[in-house]
Amino acid sequence: MLKKLIIIILFLAVAALGAGFWAYQQAINFTQQPVMLEKAQLVEVKSGTSYRKLIRQFEEKKWISDTQWARFTHKLSPQLTNIKAGTYWVEPNQRLAEVLTQLKTGKEHQFSITFVEGSRFSEWQQQLEQAPYLEHELEGMSEEDIASKLGIKRSKLEGLFLAETYHYTAGMSDFDILERSHNALVTLLDTEWETKSANLPLKSSYEALILASIIEKETAIDSERERVSSVFVNRLRRGMRLQTDPTVIYGMGDKYDGNIRKKDLRTPTAYNTYTINGLPPTPIAMAGPASIKAALHPETSRYLYFVADGTGGHKFTKSLVEHNKAVRAYLRTLRN
């Protein structure tokens, strides 16, 4: 009788172990199933969402199946069920365990926004308004109000941000982006100002920023930036007017229709460097790191003029006679 009882107990133990192993395997299979998305997409996990609620949502969307085994995941792999709110990028057929790991670590999807060198603050505002998953704290605010909120003691924000690519997660704000961009500019500008070339005709780092914005608008060729900078620096040293078209265009504002006429060059504005001496009162665009460095570390040269050469670059000259010759060559290139 005792022998039979022992056999029964052993049988039940083996059966229990077998059932437990089978349940364990089903729970493992549950977490290893692919998430059935038609295409990669963002998945938003709202604050307060529990593991079980998330699984129900996935089941309702028919992304997963066999959810009766979901409750075992908490016991077998509790680390997978401690999910965090956020916005996550999920790929088709990504395994549920991988998705839960993403949600556990809180590694949210990184969005990016790229501000192009030479663009204006008004263009940045449009980009920020259209950026996905970005909170709009600055909507309806004037430029002066935005400057005040950022702690910038200027009423005009042109040029006061560093043109680069910035990453953000869902829920960040346009203010966050601009604050980071302004801080990045200040850090770079201060560093370059401390190591600037000797005897520059610039009274402050803000004037360097103004010059950098002009360089940014005059050339997109990295190898030319220091040389373009040298032209403007040489002219400032001699008291010559800068006579750069981008400042004329900026001063024209909405009146600019794509063409600059002789009367535009002669029409005074605060920015028209054909009619004013020295630098314009503010930057005319957002500058990138290369142009800021070029403004403070110009090439040593005797060049006073430059003009487009018709092939994407510029011809640099030291005298007005040489410059006029280069202009005629450029016009011939255009005609041909």
Short mmCIF file of C-alpha atoms in Angstrom, two decimals:
data_model
loop_
_atom_site.label_atom_id
_atom_site.label_comp_id
_atom_site.label_asym_id
_atom_site.label_seq_id
_atom_site.Cartn_x
_atom_site.Cartn_y
_atom_site.Cartn_z
CA MET A 1 0.00 0.00 0.00
CA LEU A 2 2.82 2.39 0.91
CA LYS A 3 4.59 1.54 -2.31
CA LYS A 4 1.50 2.40 -4.34
CA LEU A 5 1.12 5.69 -2.45
CA ILE A 6 4.73 6.61 -3.17
CA ILE A 7 4.20 5.79 -6.86
CA ILE A 8 1.07 7.97 -6.95
CA ILE A 9 2.89 10.84 -5.25
CA LEU A 10 5.80 10.57 -7.68
CA PHE A 11 3.39 10.44 -10.59
CA LEU A 12 1.58 13.55 -9.40
CA ALA A 13 4.90 15.32 -8.83
CA VAL A 14 6.08 14.47 -12.33
CA ALA A 15 2.72 15.55 -13.74
CA ALA A 16 2.92 18.81 -11.82
CA LEU A 17 6.45 19.40 -13.05
CA GLY A 18 5.37 18.62 -16.58
CA ALA A 19 2.41 20.98 -16.33
CA GLY A 20 4.63 23.65 -14.86
CA PHE A 21 7.20 23.26 -17.61
CA TRP A 22 4.46 23.37 -20.24
CA ALA A 23 3.02 26.56 -18.70
CA TYR A 24 6.51 28.04 -18.53
CA GLN A 25 7.06 27.22 -22.20
CA GLN A 26 3.73 28.81 -23.15
CA ALA A 27 4.65 31.96 -21.25
CA ILE A 28 8.01 32.07 -23.03
CA ASN A 29 6.29 31.56 -26.37
CA PHE A 30 3.93 34.42 -25.50
CA THR A 31 6.80 36.91 -25.05
CA GLN A 32 8.62 35.59 -28.12
CA GLN A 33 5.71 36.10 -30.51
CA PRO A 34 6.14 38.83 -33.15
CA VAL A 35 4.15 42.04 -32.85
CA MET A 36 2.02 41.98 -35.99
CA LEU A 37 2.32 45.51 -37.35
CA GLU A 38 1.81 46.20 -41.04
CA LYS A 39 4.57 48.81 -40.95
CA ALA A 40 6.94 50.42 -38.49
CA GLN A 41 5.20 52.99 -36.35
CA LEU A 42 5.26 55.02 -33.17
CA VAL A 43 3.57 53.48 -30.15
CA GLU A 44 2.54 55.87 -27.41
CA VAL A 45 2.37 54.55 -23.85
CA LYS A 46 0.45 57.03 -21.75
CA SER A 47 1.30 57.81 -18.16
CA GLY A 48 -0.32 55.34 -15.77
CA THR A 49 -0.56 52.53 -18.31
CA SER A 50 0.03 49.18 -16.61
CA TYR A 51 1.52 46.07 -18.18
CA ARG A 52 -1.84 44.31 -18.30
CA LYS A 53 -3.57 47.34 -19.82
CA LEU A 54 -0.86 47.55 -22.47
CA ILE A 55 -1.28 43.86 -23.33
CA ARG A 56 -5.06 44.34 -23.66
CA GLN A 57 -4.47 47.29 -26.00
CA PHE A 58 -2.10 45.23 -28.14
CA GLU A 59 -4.65 42.41 -28.26
CA GLU A 60 -7.48 44.77 -29.24
CA LYS A 61 -5.37 46.04 -32.11
CA LYS A 62 -4.69 42.39 -33.06
CA TRP A 63 -0.97 42.92 -32.72
CA ILE A 64 -0.57 39.88 -30.43
CA SER A 65 -2.50 36.73 -29.47
CA ASP A 66 -2.64 34.06 -26.71
CA THR A 67 -2.89 36.73 -24.00
CA GLN A 68 -4.10 34.20 -21.40
CA TRP A 69 -0.42 33.54 -20.75
CA ALA A 70 0.39 37.22 -20.16
CA ARG A 71 -0.11 36.95 -16.39
CA PHE A 72 2.76 34.44 -16.15
CA THR A 73 5.20 36.95 -17.61
CA HIS A 74 5.03 39.00 -14.43
CA LYS A 75 6.17 35.95 -12.43
CA LEU A 76 8.71 34.54 -14.87
CA SER A 77 10.18 37.82 -16.22
CA PRO A 78 9.06 40.61 -13.87
CA GLN A 79 11.64 42.97 -15.39
CA LEU A 80 9.65 43.02 -18.65
CA THR A 81 6.45 44.21 -17.00
CA ASN A 82 7.86 47.37 -15.42
CA ILE A 83 7.03 49.60 -18.38
CA LYS A 84 7.53 53.35 -18.62
CA ALA A 85 5.39 55.97 -20.34
CA GLY A 86 6.70 57.45 -23.56
CA THR A 87 6.66 57.26 -27.34
CA TYR A 88 8.48 54.29 -28.85
CA TRP A 89 9.37 53.15 -32.36
CA VAL A 90 8.25 49.58 -33.04
CA GLU A 91 9.21 47.57 -36.12
CA PRO A 92 6.99 44.93 -37.82
CA ASN A 93 7.58 41.42 -36.45
CA GLN A 94 9.67 42.74 -33.58
CA ARG A 95 9.29 40.24 -30.74
CA LEU A 96 7.07 41.24 -27.84
CA ALA A 97 9.93 40.71 -25.37
CA GLU A 98 12.04 43.22 -27.34
CA VAL A 99 9.21 45.76 -27.31
CA LEU A 100 8.68 45.29 -23.57
CA THR A 101 12.44 45.74 -23.02
CA GLN A 102 12.26 49.06 -24.88
CA LEU A 103 9.36 50.15 -22.69
CA LYS A 104 11.17 49.01 -19.55
CA THR A 105 14.32 50.99 -20.27
CA GLY A 106 12.33 54.08 -21.30
CA LYS A 107 14.40 54.43 -24.46
CA GLU A 108 11.99 56.67 -26.32
CA HIS A 109 12.10 57.40 -30.02
CA GLN A 110 14.35 60.32 -30.89
CA PHE A 111 12.88 62.82 -33.31
CA SER A 112 15.19 65.25 -35.08
CA ILE A 113 14.89 68.74 -36.47
CA THR A 114 17.56 70.28 -38.69
CA PHE A 115 18.05 74.01 -38.96
CA VAL A 116 19.99 74.87 -42.11
CA GLU A 117 22.89 77.31 -42.04
CA GLY A 118 21.84 80.64 -43.49
CA SER A 119 18.16 80.26 -42.59
CA ARG A 120 16.21 82.93 -40.72
CA PHE A 121 14.42 82.88 -37.38
CA SER A 122 11.07 83.14 -39.14
CA GLU A 123 11.88 79.91 -41.00
CA TRP A 124 12.84 78.23 -37.71
CA GLN A 125 9.47 79.19 -36.27
CA GLN A 126 7.70 77.51 -39.19
CA GLN A 127 9.78 74.36 -38.76
CA LEU A 128 9.03 74.21 -35.05
CA GLU A 129 5.31 74.66 -35.69
CA GLN A 130 5.35 71.67 -38.08
CA ALA A 131 7.59 69.39 -36.00
CA PRO A 132 5.75 66.22 -34.87
CA TYR A 133 5.20 65.41 -31.19
CA LEU A 134 6.60 68.80 -30.11
CA GLU A 135 4.73 70.92 -27.57
CA HIS A 136 4.17 74.51 -28.71
CA GLU A 137 4.83 76.78 -25.74
CA LEU A 138 5.81 79.78 -27.87
CA GLU A 139 2.73 79.88 -30.09
CA GLY A 140 1.38 83.40 -30.48
CA MET A 141 4.34 85.01 -28.72
CA SER A 142 6.20 87.93 -30.27
CA GLU A 143 9.91 87.72 -31.01
CA GLU A 144 10.61 90.06 -28.12
CA ASP A 145 8.53 87.93 -25.74
CA ILE A 146 10.37 84.78 -26.84
CA ALA A 147 13.69 86.53 -26.25
CA SER A 148 12.56 87.50 -22.75
CA LYS A 149 11.43 83.94 -21.97
CA LEU A 150 14.83 82.65 -23.11
CA GLY A 151 16.64 85.23 -20.99
CA ILE A 152 18.11 86.93 -24.06
CA LYS A 153 18.56 90.68 -23.61
CA ARG A 154 17.86 91.55 -27.22
CA SER A 155 14.57 92.20 -28.98
CA LYS A 156 15.66 90.56 -32.26
CA LEU A 157 16.57 86.88 -32.29
CA GLU A 158 18.11 86.63 -35.75
CA GLY A 159 21.41 84.79 -35.59
CA LEU A 160 21.21 83.95 -31.88
CA PHE A 161 20.89 80.19 -32.35
CA LEU A 162 23.33 77.61 -33.69
CA ALA A 163 22.29 76.06 -37.00
CA GLU A 164 22.56 72.30 -36.47
CA THR A 165 20.46 69.15 -36.03
CA TYR A 166 18.73 68.74 -32.67
CA HIS A 167 17.09 65.60 -31.27
CA TYR A 168 14.08 65.50 -28.99
CA THR A 169 11.53 63.10 -27.56
CA ALA A 170 7.74 63.41 -27.62
CA GLY A 171 6.49 65.97 -25.13
CA MET A 172 9.48 68.28 -25.34
CA SER A 173 8.71 71.86 -26.39
CA ASP A 174 9.78 74.39 -28.98
CA PHE A 175 11.18 76.39 -26.05
CA ASP A 176 13.41 73.43 -25.10
CA ILE A 177 14.84 73.28 -28.64
CA LEU A 178 15.53 77.01 -28.85
CA GLU A 179 17.07 77.08 -25.38
CA ARG A 180 19.46 74.25 -26.28
CA SER A 181 20.31 75.90 -29.59
CA HIS A 182 21.01 79.28 -27.99
CA ASN A 183 23.15 77.70 -25.25
CA ALA A 184 25.10 75.76 -27.89
CA LEU A 185 25.73 79.01 -29.77
CA VAL A 186 26.88 80.87 -26.66
CA THR A 187 29.27 78.06 -25.73
CA LEU A 188 30.81 77.89 -29.20
CA LEU A 189 30.97 81.66 -29.66
CA ASP A 190 32.61 82.22 -26.27
CA THR A 191 35.20 79.52 -26.99
CA GLU A 192 36.07 80.90 -30.41
CA TRP A 193 36.14 84.48 -29.11
CA GLU A 194 38.73 83.50 -26.49
CA THR A 195 41.05 82.10 -29.19
CA LYS A 196 40.30 84.63 -31.95
CA SER A 197 42.98 85.95 -34.29
CA ALA A 198 44.82 89.05 -33.14
CA ASN A 199 43.83 92.59 -34.13
CA LEU A 200 40.41 91.80 -35.57
CA PRO A 201 38.26 94.88 -36.24
CA LEU A 202 35.47 93.43 -34.12
CA LYS A 203 34.42 95.01 -30.83
CA SER A 204 32.44 92.09 -29.42
CA SER A 205 31.47 88.47 -29.96
CA TYR A 206 28.08 89.74 -31.18
CA GLU A 207 29.83 91.59 -34.01
CA ALA A 208 31.64 88.35 -34.80
CA LEU A 209 28.24 86.68 -35.02
CA ILE A 210 27.05 89.37 -37.43
CA LEU A 211 30.09 88.79 -39.62
CA ALA A 212 29.59 85.01 -39.43
CA SER A 213 26.01 85.37 -40.68
CA ILE A 214 27.24 87.34 -43.71
CA ILE A 215 29.89 84.72 -44.46
CA GLU A 216 27.18 82.05 -44.18
CA LYS A 217 25.08 83.79 -46.83
CA GLU A 218 28.00 84.47 -49.16
CA THR A 219 29.43 80.96 -49.51
CA ALA A 220 28.48 77.36 -48.80
CA ILE A 221 31.97 76.10 -49.67
CA ASP A 222 33.90 75.24 -46.52
CA SER A 223 37.29 75.87 -48.11
CA GLU A 224 36.27 79.45 -48.97
CA ARG A 225 34.92 80.60 -45.63
CA GLU A 226 38.19 81.86 -44.11
CA ARG A 227 39.05 83.66 -47.36
CA VAL A 228 35.63 85.32 -47.57
CA SER A 229 36.11 86.32 -43.95
CA SER A 230 39.49 87.86 -44.79
CA VAL A 231 37.90 90.06 -47.48
CA PHE A 232 35.41 91.55 -45.03
CA VAL A 233 38.02 91.91 -42.29
CA ASN A 234 40.40 93.69 -44.69
CA ARG A 235 37.63 96.06 -45.79
CA LEU A 236 36.64 96.81 -42.19
CA ARG A 237 40.26 97.60 -41.34
CA ARG A 238 40.49 100.05 -44.25
CA GLY A 239 37.14 101.67 -43.50
CA MET A 240 35.68 100.38 -46.77
CA ARG A 241 32.00 99.55 -46.96
CA LEU A 242 31.30 95.83 -47.05
CA GLN A 243 29.01 96.06 -50.09
CA THR A 244 27.56 92.57 -49.71
CA ASP A 245 24.28 91.73 -51.44
CA PRO A 246 22.81 89.46 -48.71
CA THR A 247 22.61 92.46 -46.36
CA VAL A 248 20.70 94.40 -49.02
CA ILE A 249 18.26 91.51 -49.43
CA TYR A 250 17.74 91.24 -45.67
CA GLY A 251 17.10 94.97 -45.39
CA MET A 252 14.53 94.83 -48.20
CA GLY A 253 12.40 92.37 -46.24
CA ASP A 254 9.18 91.42 -48.04
CA LYS A 255 10.03 93.80 -50.89
CA TYR A 256 12.66 91.38 -52.17
CA ASP A 257 11.26 89.49 -55.18
CA GLY A 258 14.32 87.46 -56.11
CA ASN A 259 16.19 90.23 -57.91
CA ILE A 260 18.43 93.06 -56.74
CA ARG A 261 18.36 96.17 -58.89
CA LYS A 262 20.73 99.14 -58.90
CA LYS A 263 18.13 101.24 -57.14
CA ASP A 264 18.01 98.63 -54.36
CA LEU A 265 21.75 99.00 -53.84
CA ARG A 266 21.30 102.76 -53.53
CA THR A 267 18.23 102.63 -51.27
CA PRO A 268 19.32 103.15 -47.64
CA THR A 269 18.22 100.67 -44.99
CA ALA A 270 19.75 99.81 -41.64
CA TYR A 271 21.24 96.70 -43.27
CA ASN A 272 22.30 97.95 -46.71
CA THR A 273 26.11 97.74 -46.55
CA TYR A 274 26.34 99.68 -49.82
CA THR A 275 24.99 102.74 -47.95
CA ILE A 276 26.13 102.19 -44.34
CA ASN A 277 29.60 101.95 -42.88
CA GLY A 278 30.72 98.88 -40.97
CA LEU A 279 28.55 95.94 -40.01
CA PRO A 280 24.74 95.88 -40.03
CA PRO A 281 23.05 96.16 -36.61
CA THR A 282 22.20 92.44 -36.22
CA PRO A 283 23.02 89.13 -37.85
CA ILE A 284 21.13 88.48 -41.08
CA ALA A 285 20.83 84.70 -40.69
CA MET A 286 21.65 81.76 -38.46
CA ALA A 287 25.28 80.73 -38.72
CA GLY A 288 26.80 77.30 -38.38
CA PRO A 289 30.02 76.43 -36.51
CA ALA A 290 32.21 76.70 -39.64
CA SER A 291 31.22 80.31 -40.38
CA ILE A 292 31.58 81.37 -36.74
CA LYS A 293 35.09 79.94 -36.68
CA ALA A 294 35.89 81.62 -40.00
CA ALA A 295 34.74 85.01 -38.71
CA LEU A 296 37.15 84.80 -35.79
CA HIS A 297 39.99 83.05 -37.60
CA PRO A 298 40.13 84.59 -41.08
CA GLU A 299 42.77 83.71 -43.61
CA THR A 300 45.68 86.15 -43.79
CA SER A 301 45.30 87.76 -47.18
CA ARG A 302 45.27 91.05 -49.09
CA TYR A 303 42.01 90.33 -50.89
CA LEU A 304 39.42 93.11 -50.96
CA TYR A 305 36.91 91.77 -53.47
CA PHE A 306 35.29 88.54 -54.62
CA VAL A 307 32.70 87.58 -57.19
CA ALA A 308 31.08 84.33 -58.28
CA ASP A 309 33.15 82.46 -60.87
CA GLY A 310 30.19 80.71 -62.50
CA THR A 311 31.20 77.24 -61.32
CA GLY A 312 29.90 77.44 -57.76
CA GLY A 313 32.92 79.14 -56.22
CA HIS A 314 34.34 82.65 -56.17
CA LYS A 315 37.17 84.62 -57.72
CA PHE A 316 39.12 86.67 -55.14
CA THR A 317 40.99 89.81 -56.14
CA LYS A 318 43.11 92.53 -54.50
CA SER A 319 42.21 95.58 -56.58
CA LEU A 320 39.14 97.12 -58.17
CA VAL A 321 40.70 96.68 -61.64
CA GLU A 322 41.14 92.95 -61.05
CA HIS A 323 37.65 92.74 -59.57
CA ASN A 324 36.00 94.39 -62.57
CA LYS A 325 37.87 92.00 -64.83
CA ALA A 326 36.58 89.05 -62.77
CA VAL A 327 33.03 90.44 -62.97
CA ARG A 328 33.23 90.64 -66.78
CA ALA A 329 34.53 87.06 -66.88
CA TYR A 330 31.61 85.95 -64.73
CA LEU A 331 29.10 87.69 -66.98
CA ARG A 332 30.63 86.00 -70.03
CA THR A 333 30.26 82.65 -68.29
CA LEU A 334 26.59 83.39 -67.64
CA ARG A 335 25.98 84.36 -71.28
CA ASN A 336 27.67 81.18 -72.50
#
